[in-house]
Short mmCIF file of N, CA and C and ligand atoms in Angstrom, two decimals:
data_model
loop_
_atom_site.label_atom_id
_atom_site.label_comp_id
_atom_site.label_asym_id
_atom_site.label_seq_id
_atom_site.Cartn_x
_atom_site.Cartn_y
_atom_site.Cartn_z
N UNK A 26 93.47 70.03 103.64
CA UNK A 26 94.85 70.76 102.53
C UNK A 26 95.20 70.58 102.47
N UNK A 27 95.44 70.26 100.35
CA UNK A 27 96.49 69.72 99.93
C UNK A 27 98.06 70.34 99.80
N UNK A 28 98.00 72.28 99.72
CA UNK A 28 99.78 71.90 99.32
C UNK A 28 99.32 73.65 100.01
N UNK A 29 100.08 73.90 99.87
CA UNK A 29 100.69 75.63 98.91
C UNK A 29 100.39 75.68 97.66
N UNK A 30 99.10 76.47 97.09
CA UNK A 30 98.81 76.67 95.65
C UNK A 30 100.35 77.72 95.37
N UNK A 31 99.92 78.82 96.18
CA UNK A 31 100.11 80.18 95.56
C UNK A 31 100.31 81.29 96.40
N UNK A 32 101.86 82.08 96.53
CA UNK A 32 102.04 82.98 97.36
C UNK A 32 101.63 84.05 96.62
N UNK A 33 100.65 85.32 97.22
CA UNK A 33 100.53 87.00 96.24
C UNK A 33 100.72 87.84 97.03
N UNK A 34 101.96 88.21 95.36
CA UNK A 34 102.27 89.06 96.23
C UNK A 34 101.81 91.04 95.48
N UNK A 35 101.24 92.15 96.18
CA UNK A 35 101.08 92.83 96.29
C UNK A 35 101.94 93.70 95.49
N UNK A 36 101.54 94.31 93.96
CA UNK A 36 102.69 95.24 93.61
C UNK A 36 102.42 96.39 93.32
N UNK A 37 102.91 97.79 93.01
CA UNK A 37 102.72 98.82 93.01
C UNK A 37 101.81 98.90 91.30
N UNK A 38 103.02 98.77 90.34
CA UNK A 38 103.18 98.40 88.93
C UNK A 38 103.83 97.36 88.47
N UNK A 39 102.48 96.10 87.97
CA UNK A 39 102.67 95.27 87.28
C UNK A 39 103.40 94.83 86.31
N UNK A 40 103.63 95.61 85.42
CA UNK A 40 104.30 95.81 83.69
C UNK A 40 106.29 94.38 84.73
N UNK A 41 105.77 96.58 85.86
CA UNK A 41 107.73 96.36 86.30
C UNK A 41 108.03 95.15 86.87
N UNK A 42 106.89 94.57 87.65
CA UNK A 42 106.76 93.42 88.81
C UNK A 42 107.38 92.21 87.68
N UNK A 43 105.94 92.37 86.59
CA UNK A 43 106.65 90.91 86.05
C UNK A 43 108.17 90.73 85.38
N UNK A 44 108.80 92.31 84.80
CA UNK A 44 110.13 92.16 84.85
C UNK A 44 111.02 92.20 85.22
N UNK A 45 111.11 92.37 86.82
CA UNK A 45 111.49 91.86 87.70
C UNK A 45 111.95 90.46 87.89
N UNK A 46 110.52 90.30 87.98
CA UNK A 46 110.03 89.09 88.86
C UNK A 46 110.86 87.72 87.51
N UNK A 47 110.79 88.31 86.58
CA UNK A 47 111.37 87.41 85.38
C UNK A 47 112.89 86.78 85.65
N UNK A 48 113.47 88.04 85.56
CA UNK A 48 114.31 87.92 86.34
C UNK A 48 115.22 87.27 87.15
N UNK A 49 114.31 87.53 87.93
CA UNK A 49 114.79 87.03 89.54
C UNK A 49 114.32 85.31 89.91
N UNK A 50 113.10 85.18 88.94
CA UNK A 50 112.68 83.67 88.89
C UNK A 50 113.76 82.60 87.21
N UNK A 51 113.73 84.05 86.81
CA UNK A 51 114.22 82.92 85.03
C UNK A 51 113.49 82.85 84.12
N UNK A 52 112.06 82.89 84.66
CA UNK A 52 110.88 82.56 83.80
C UNK A 52 110.37 83.93 83.61
N UNK A 53 109.21 83.57 82.37
CA UNK A 53 108.49 84.60 82.12
C UNK A 53 106.50 83.94 82.52
N UNK A 54 105.61 84.62 83.11
CA UNK A 54 105.40 84.77 83.53
C UNK A 54 103.93 83.45 82.81
N UNK A 55 103.14 82.11 82.93
CA UNK A 55 102.55 81.66 82.59
C UNK A 55 101.26 82.48 82.03
N UNK A 56 100.45 83.20 83.26
CA UNK A 56 98.89 83.68 83.13
C UNK A 56 99.24 85.27 83.08
N UNK A 57 98.50 86.14 82.11
CA UNK A 57 98.47 87.50 82.98
C UNK A 57 96.47 87.89 82.52
N UNK A 58 96.75 88.34 83.88
CA UNK A 58 94.86 88.31 84.09
C UNK A 58 94.10 88.78 85.17
N UNK A 59 93.51 89.76 83.95
CA UNK A 59 92.23 90.98 84.64
C UNK A 59 91.82 89.70 85.85
N UNK A 60 91.39 90.49 86.53
CA UNK A 60 90.34 89.34 88.11
C UNK A 60 89.09 91.03 88.35
N UNK A 61 87.76 91.04 87.44
CA UNK A 61 86.48 92.48 87.68
C UNK A 61 85.95 92.06 88.72
N UNK A 62 86.20 90.80 89.18
CA UNK A 62 85.27 91.14 91.46
C UNK A 62 86.53 91.09 92.22
N UNK A 63 86.79 91.22 92.11
CA UNK A 63 88.34 91.86 92.84
C UNK A 63 88.99 93.13 92.48
N UNK A 64 88.82 93.67 91.71
CA UNK A 64 89.41 95.03 90.55
C UNK A 64 91.11 94.98 91.08
N UNK A 65 91.35 94.48 90.54
CA UNK A 65 93.17 93.69 90.59
C UNK A 65 93.11 93.08 88.74
N UNK A 66 94.89 93.21 88.83
CA UNK A 66 95.63 92.46 87.13
C UNK A 66 96.32 92.08 88.14
N UNK A 67 96.26 90.15 87.59
CA UNK A 67 97.36 89.54 88.42
C UNK A 67 98.51 88.94 87.52
N UNK A 68 99.16 88.23 87.50
CA UNK A 68 100.62 87.78 86.63
C UNK A 68 100.96 86.41 87.63
N UNK A 69 100.76 85.06 87.10
CA UNK A 69 101.48 84.16 87.56
C UNK A 69 102.30 83.00 87.08
N UNK A 70 103.78 83.31 87.39
CA UNK A 70 104.98 82.36 87.37
C UNK A 70 104.37 80.97 87.72
N UNK A 71 105.41 80.27 87.17
CA UNK A 71 105.50 79.32 88.34
C UNK A 71 106.67 78.79 88.32
N UNK A 72 107.01 77.50 89.51
CA UNK A 72 108.11 77.37 90.15
C UNK A 72 107.97 76.09 90.78
N UNK A 73 108.24 74.99 89.82
CA UNK A 73 108.82 73.65 90.26
C UNK A 73 106.46 73.54 90.09
N UNK A 74 107.10 72.58 91.99
CA UNK A 74 105.26 72.92 92.34
C UNK A 74 104.55 74.11 92.44
N UNK A 75 105.96 75.08 92.68
CA UNK A 75 104.55 76.59 93.38
C UNK A 75 104.75 77.47 92.48
N UNK A 76 103.61 78.29 92.96
CA UNK A 76 103.44 79.86 92.13
C UNK A 76 103.40 80.92 92.34
N UNK A 77 103.50 82.44 91.45
CA UNK A 77 103.80 82.96 92.88
C UNK A 77 103.14 84.18 91.12
N UNK A 78 101.88 84.45 92.65
CA UNK A 78 100.96 85.80 92.12
C UNK A 78 101.09 87.36 92.33
N UNK A 79 100.96 87.96 91.60
CA UNK A 79 101.62 88.95 91.38
C UNK A 79 100.33 89.56 91.38
N UNK A 80 100.16 91.22 92.22
CA UNK A 80 99.04 91.42 91.83
C UNK A 80 98.86 92.89 92.26
N UNK A 81 97.90 93.72 91.34
CA UNK A 81 97.98 95.38 91.00
C UNK A 81 96.79 96.00 90.79
N UNK A 82 96.36 95.93 92.18
CA UNK A 82 94.86 97.37 92.17
C UNK A 82 94.66 97.73 90.37
N UNK A 83 93.46 98.07 89.82
CA UNK A 83 93.16 98.22 89.19
C UNK A 83 92.19 99.70 89.36
N UNK A 84 92.28 99.88 91.05
CA UNK A 84 91.59 101.65 91.20
C UNK A 84 91.95 101.55 92.72
N UNK A 85 90.94 102.94 93.27
CA UNK A 85 91.89 103.35 94.85
C UNK A 85 91.58 102.50 95.01
N UNK A 86 89.40 101.25 94.76
CA UNK A 86 89.22 100.71 96.25
C UNK A 86 89.50 99.84 95.97
N UNK A 87 90.49 99.22 95.28
CA UNK A 87 90.31 97.99 95.10
C UNK A 87 91.62 96.97 96.61
N UNK A 88 91.16 96.06 96.96
CA UNK A 88 91.78 95.76 97.91
C UNK A 88 93.02 95.58 97.87
N UNK A 89 93.85 95.53 96.96
CA UNK A 89 95.65 94.91 96.49
C UNK A 89 95.29 97.00 96.84
N UNK A 90 94.79 97.95 96.35
CA UNK A 90 95.12 99.40 96.39
C UNK A 90 95.85 99.19 98.42
N UNK A 91 94.40 99.34 98.58
CA UNK A 91 94.38 99.50 100.23
C UNK A 91 95.34 99.83 100.94
N UNK A 92 95.43 97.76 101.11
CA UNK A 92 96.56 97.01 101.45
C UNK A 92 98.12 98.14 100.83
N UNK A 93 98.31 98.46 99.75
CA UNK A 93 99.93 98.71 99.57
C UNK A 93 99.78 100.40 100.19
N UNK A 94 98.85 101.23 100.16
CA UNK A 94 98.57 101.85 100.85
C UNK A 94 98.83 102.04 102.49
N UNK A 95 98.59 101.27 102.71
CA UNK A 95 98.74 100.93 104.21
C UNK A 95 100.06 100.59 104.79
N UNK A 96 100.07 99.13 104.02
CA UNK A 96 101.75 98.37 104.95
C UNK A 96 102.81 99.00 103.67
N UNK A 97 102.34 98.59 102.15
CA UNK A 97 102.87 99.15 101.17
C UNK A 97 103.75 97.26 100.43
N UNK A 98 103.75 97.54 98.87
CA UNK A 98 104.57 96.37 98.49
C UNK A 98 104.45 95.00 99.66
N UNK A 99 104.52 93.96 98.76
CA UNK A 99 104.95 93.03 99.69
C UNK A 99 103.76 91.18 99.88
N UNK A 100 103.95 90.83 100.51
CA UNK A 100 103.82 89.43 101.03
C UNK A 100 101.65 90.24 100.22
N UNK A 101 101.04 89.54 100.31
CA UNK A 101 99.82 89.67 100.72
C UNK A 101 99.22 88.59 101.29
N UNK A 102 99.13 87.55 100.94
CA UNK A 102 98.70 86.46 100.89
C UNK A 102 98.88 84.93 100.65
N UNK A 103 98.50 84.20 101.59
CA UNK A 103 98.54 82.20 101.47
C UNK A 103 98.09 81.81 100.85
N UNK A 104 97.88 81.12 99.28
CA UNK A 104 96.81 80.28 99.44
C UNK A 104 97.36 79.26 99.01
N UNK A 105 96.02 78.08 99.66
CA UNK A 105 96.15 76.43 99.87
C UNK A 105 94.79 76.13 99.27
N UNK A 106 95.40 75.53 98.52
CA UNK A 106 94.88 73.76 97.77
C UNK A 106 93.97 73.44 98.13
N UNK A 107 92.25 72.67 98.08
CA UNK A 107 92.02 72.41 98.89
C UNK A 107 90.35 71.41 97.32
N UNK A 108 89.88 70.24 98.46
CA UNK A 108 89.21 69.56 96.72
C UNK A 108 88.33 69.99 97.03
N UNK A 109 87.81 70.60 98.66
CA UNK A 109 86.03 70.47 98.56
C UNK A 109 86.19 72.10 99.23
N UNK A 110 85.81 73.02 98.45
CA UNK A 110 85.65 74.55 99.63
C UNK A 110 84.46 74.89 99.87
N UNK A 111 83.12 73.86 99.82
CA UNK A 111 82.27 73.86 100.60
C UNK A 111 82.83 73.44 101.74
N UNK A 112 83.51 72.23 101.71
CA UNK A 112 83.76 71.28 103.13
C UNK A 112 84.52 72.38 103.55
N UNK A 113 85.29 72.98 103.03
CA UNK A 113 86.65 73.48 104.25
C UNK A 113 86.14 75.14 104.69
N UNK A 114 85.69 75.23 104.23
CA UNK A 114 84.65 76.56 104.42
C UNK A 114 83.28 76.45 105.77
N UNK A 115 82.98 75.23 105.46
CA UNK A 115 81.95 75.09 106.76
C UNK A 115 83.35 74.20 108.30
N UNK A 116 83.85 73.75 107.20
CA UNK A 116 84.55 73.09 108.27
C UNK A 116 85.21 74.09 109.19
N UNK A 117 85.87 75.27 108.95
CA UNK A 117 86.28 76.65 109.48
C UNK A 117 85.83 76.89 109.22
N UNK A 118 84.74 77.66 109.85
CA UNK A 118 84.25 78.17 110.28
C UNK A 118 83.22 77.49 111.94
N UNK A 119 83.07 76.33 111.68
CA UNK A 119 82.86 75.38 113.18
C UNK A 119 84.30 75.67 113.82
N UNK A 120 85.51 75.32 113.54
CA UNK A 120 86.13 75.59 114.48
C UNK A 120 86.68 76.98 114.79
N UNK A 121 86.07 77.87 114.34
CA UNK A 121 86.38 79.74 114.70
C UNK A 121 86.92 80.44 114.12
N UNK A 122 87.08 80.32 112.93
CA UNK A 122 87.87 80.69 111.70
C UNK A 122 86.58 82.32 111.69
N UNK A 123 87.26 83.43 111.11
CA UNK A 123 85.80 84.51 110.63
C UNK A 123 86.58 83.54 108.78
N UNK A 124 85.30 84.14 108.15
CA UNK A 124 85.58 83.53 106.73
C UNK A 124 85.19 85.31 105.59
N UNK A 125 86.10 85.90 105.13
CA UNK A 125 85.77 87.33 104.45
C UNK A 125 84.57 86.59 103.62
N UNK A 126 84.54 85.62 103.05
CA UNK A 126 83.36 85.43 102.21
C UNK A 126 83.69 83.93 102.36
N UNK A 127 82.15 83.54 103.11
CA UNK A 127 80.89 82.85 102.76
C UNK A 127 80.75 81.65 102.58
N UNK A 128 80.77 82.21 100.97
CA UNK A 128 80.62 81.49 99.92
C UNK A 128 81.79 81.33 98.99
N UNK A 129 82.19 80.17 98.28
CA UNK A 129 83.41 80.93 97.06
C UNK A 129 82.67 82.00 96.38
N UNK A 130 83.93 82.58 95.01
CA UNK A 130 83.43 83.59 94.39
C UNK A 130 84.48 82.75 93.41
N UNK A 131 85.03 83.40 92.17
CA UNK A 131 85.49 83.26 90.78
C UNK A 131 87.13 83.54 91.69
N UNK A 132 87.39 83.53 91.26
CA UNK A 132 89.16 83.73 91.03
C UNK A 132 89.83 83.91 90.09
N UNK A 133 91.35 84.38 90.10
CA UNK A 133 92.06 83.95 88.77
C UNK A 133 92.74 82.57 88.99
N UNK A 134 93.19 82.81 87.65
CA UNK A 134 93.61 81.13 87.30
C UNK A 134 92.65 80.50 87.28
N UNK A 135 91.50 80.14 86.86
CA UNK A 135 90.61 78.85 86.35
C UNK A 135 90.04 78.79 88.43
N UNK A 136 89.98 79.41 89.47
CA UNK A 136 89.56 78.60 90.11
C UNK A 136 88.68 79.61 91.44
N UNK A 137 88.13 78.98 91.31
CA UNK A 137 86.58 79.45 92.86
C UNK A 137 87.54 79.47 94.06
N UNK A 138 87.47 80.88 94.84
CA UNK A 138 88.34 80.91 95.70
C UNK A 138 88.17 81.57 96.90
N UNK A 139 88.02 81.60 98.51
CA UNK A 139 87.78 82.26 99.18
C UNK A 139 88.40 82.91 100.31
N UNK A 140 88.15 84.02 101.15
CA UNK A 140 89.18 84.42 102.27
C UNK A 140 89.05 84.05 103.51
N UNK A 141 90.03 83.92 104.29
CA UNK A 141 89.65 84.33 105.75
C UNK A 141 90.54 85.35 106.23
N UNK A 142 89.66 86.15 107.09
CA UNK A 142 89.91 86.79 107.56
C UNK A 142 91.33 86.85 108.58
N UNK A 143 92.13 87.82 108.23
CA UNK A 143 93.48 87.94 108.96
C UNK A 143 93.54 87.93 109.90
N UNK A 144 92.63 88.24 111.07
CA UNK A 144 91.82 88.30 112.19
C UNK A 144 92.55 87.47 112.60
N UNK A 145 91.28 86.39 112.19
CA UNK A 145 91.43 84.63 112.82
C UNK A 145 92.99 84.06 111.71
N UNK A 146 93.57 85.07 111.91
CA UNK A 146 94.57 84.08 111.47
C UNK A 146 95.79 84.61 111.07
N UNK A 147 96.03 84.78 113.11
CA UNK A 147 97.32 85.36 113.10
C UNK A 147 98.67 86.47 111.92
N UNK A 148 97.10 87.88 111.45
CA UNK A 148 97.48 88.74 110.22
C UNK A 148 97.70 87.74 109.85
N UNK A 149 97.79 86.30 109.32
CA UNK A 149 98.02 86.30 107.52
C UNK A 149 96.93 86.08 106.92
N UNK A 150 96.69 86.94 105.44
CA UNK A 150 95.43 86.65 104.63
C UNK A 150 95.91 85.08 104.30
N UNK A 151 94.48 84.08 104.52
CA UNK A 151 94.49 82.97 103.54
C UNK A 151 93.23 82.88 102.50
N UNK A 152 93.92 82.48 101.43
CA UNK A 152 92.89 81.70 100.50
C UNK A 152 92.23 79.99 100.11
N UNK A 153 91.82 79.93 100.57
CA UNK A 153 91.18 79.09 100.01
C UNK A 153 90.89 79.06 98.19
N UNK A 154 91.76 78.03 97.44
CA UNK A 154 91.23 78.25 96.28
C UNK A 154 90.90 76.21 96.04
N UNK A 155 90.62 76.52 95.10
CA UNK A 155 89.99 74.24 94.53
C UNK A 155 89.56 74.79 93.52
N UNK A 156 90.81 74.25 92.26
CA UNK A 156 90.01 73.82 90.40
C UNK A 156 89.38 73.87 90.50
N UNK A 157 88.20 74.99 89.56
CA UNK A 157 87.04 74.95 88.73
C UNK A 157 87.27 73.38 87.66
N UNK A 158 85.70 72.53 88.26
CA UNK A 158 85.80 72.10 86.95
C UNK A 158 85.21 72.62 85.06
N UNK A 159 85.96 71.80 84.31
CA UNK A 159 86.14 72.96 83.02
C UNK A 159 85.31 72.50 82.60
ZN1 ZN B 203 95.55 84.43 95.62
#
């Protein structure tokens, strides 16, 4: 794993959260994107080396809507950047971690991603992400 690529925060209202985080971080989101495969709207803020991803569910069966229903708004996941996501999935599976996605899928911000099951990572939802080759 290379670094923490971003931290994902679940929000109820992306527009309101964008305003709030723009004030907090003193910068505007560099990207606002809908991810159909996950039923979420996302926005990304860049602060130095790090990014913050805000996520809003677009339907009641979205993972984000379910998360907020259970736990309320807040930190949703930590994403680590990797060079070779397929290799990393294999390595982690071998180490006994449970993957939610055994094969990488399209994510936001030009990435392919895979999530680990929080039950095997001390309750923290962890995302692996790899930059897509353009
Ligand atoms: Zn993410």
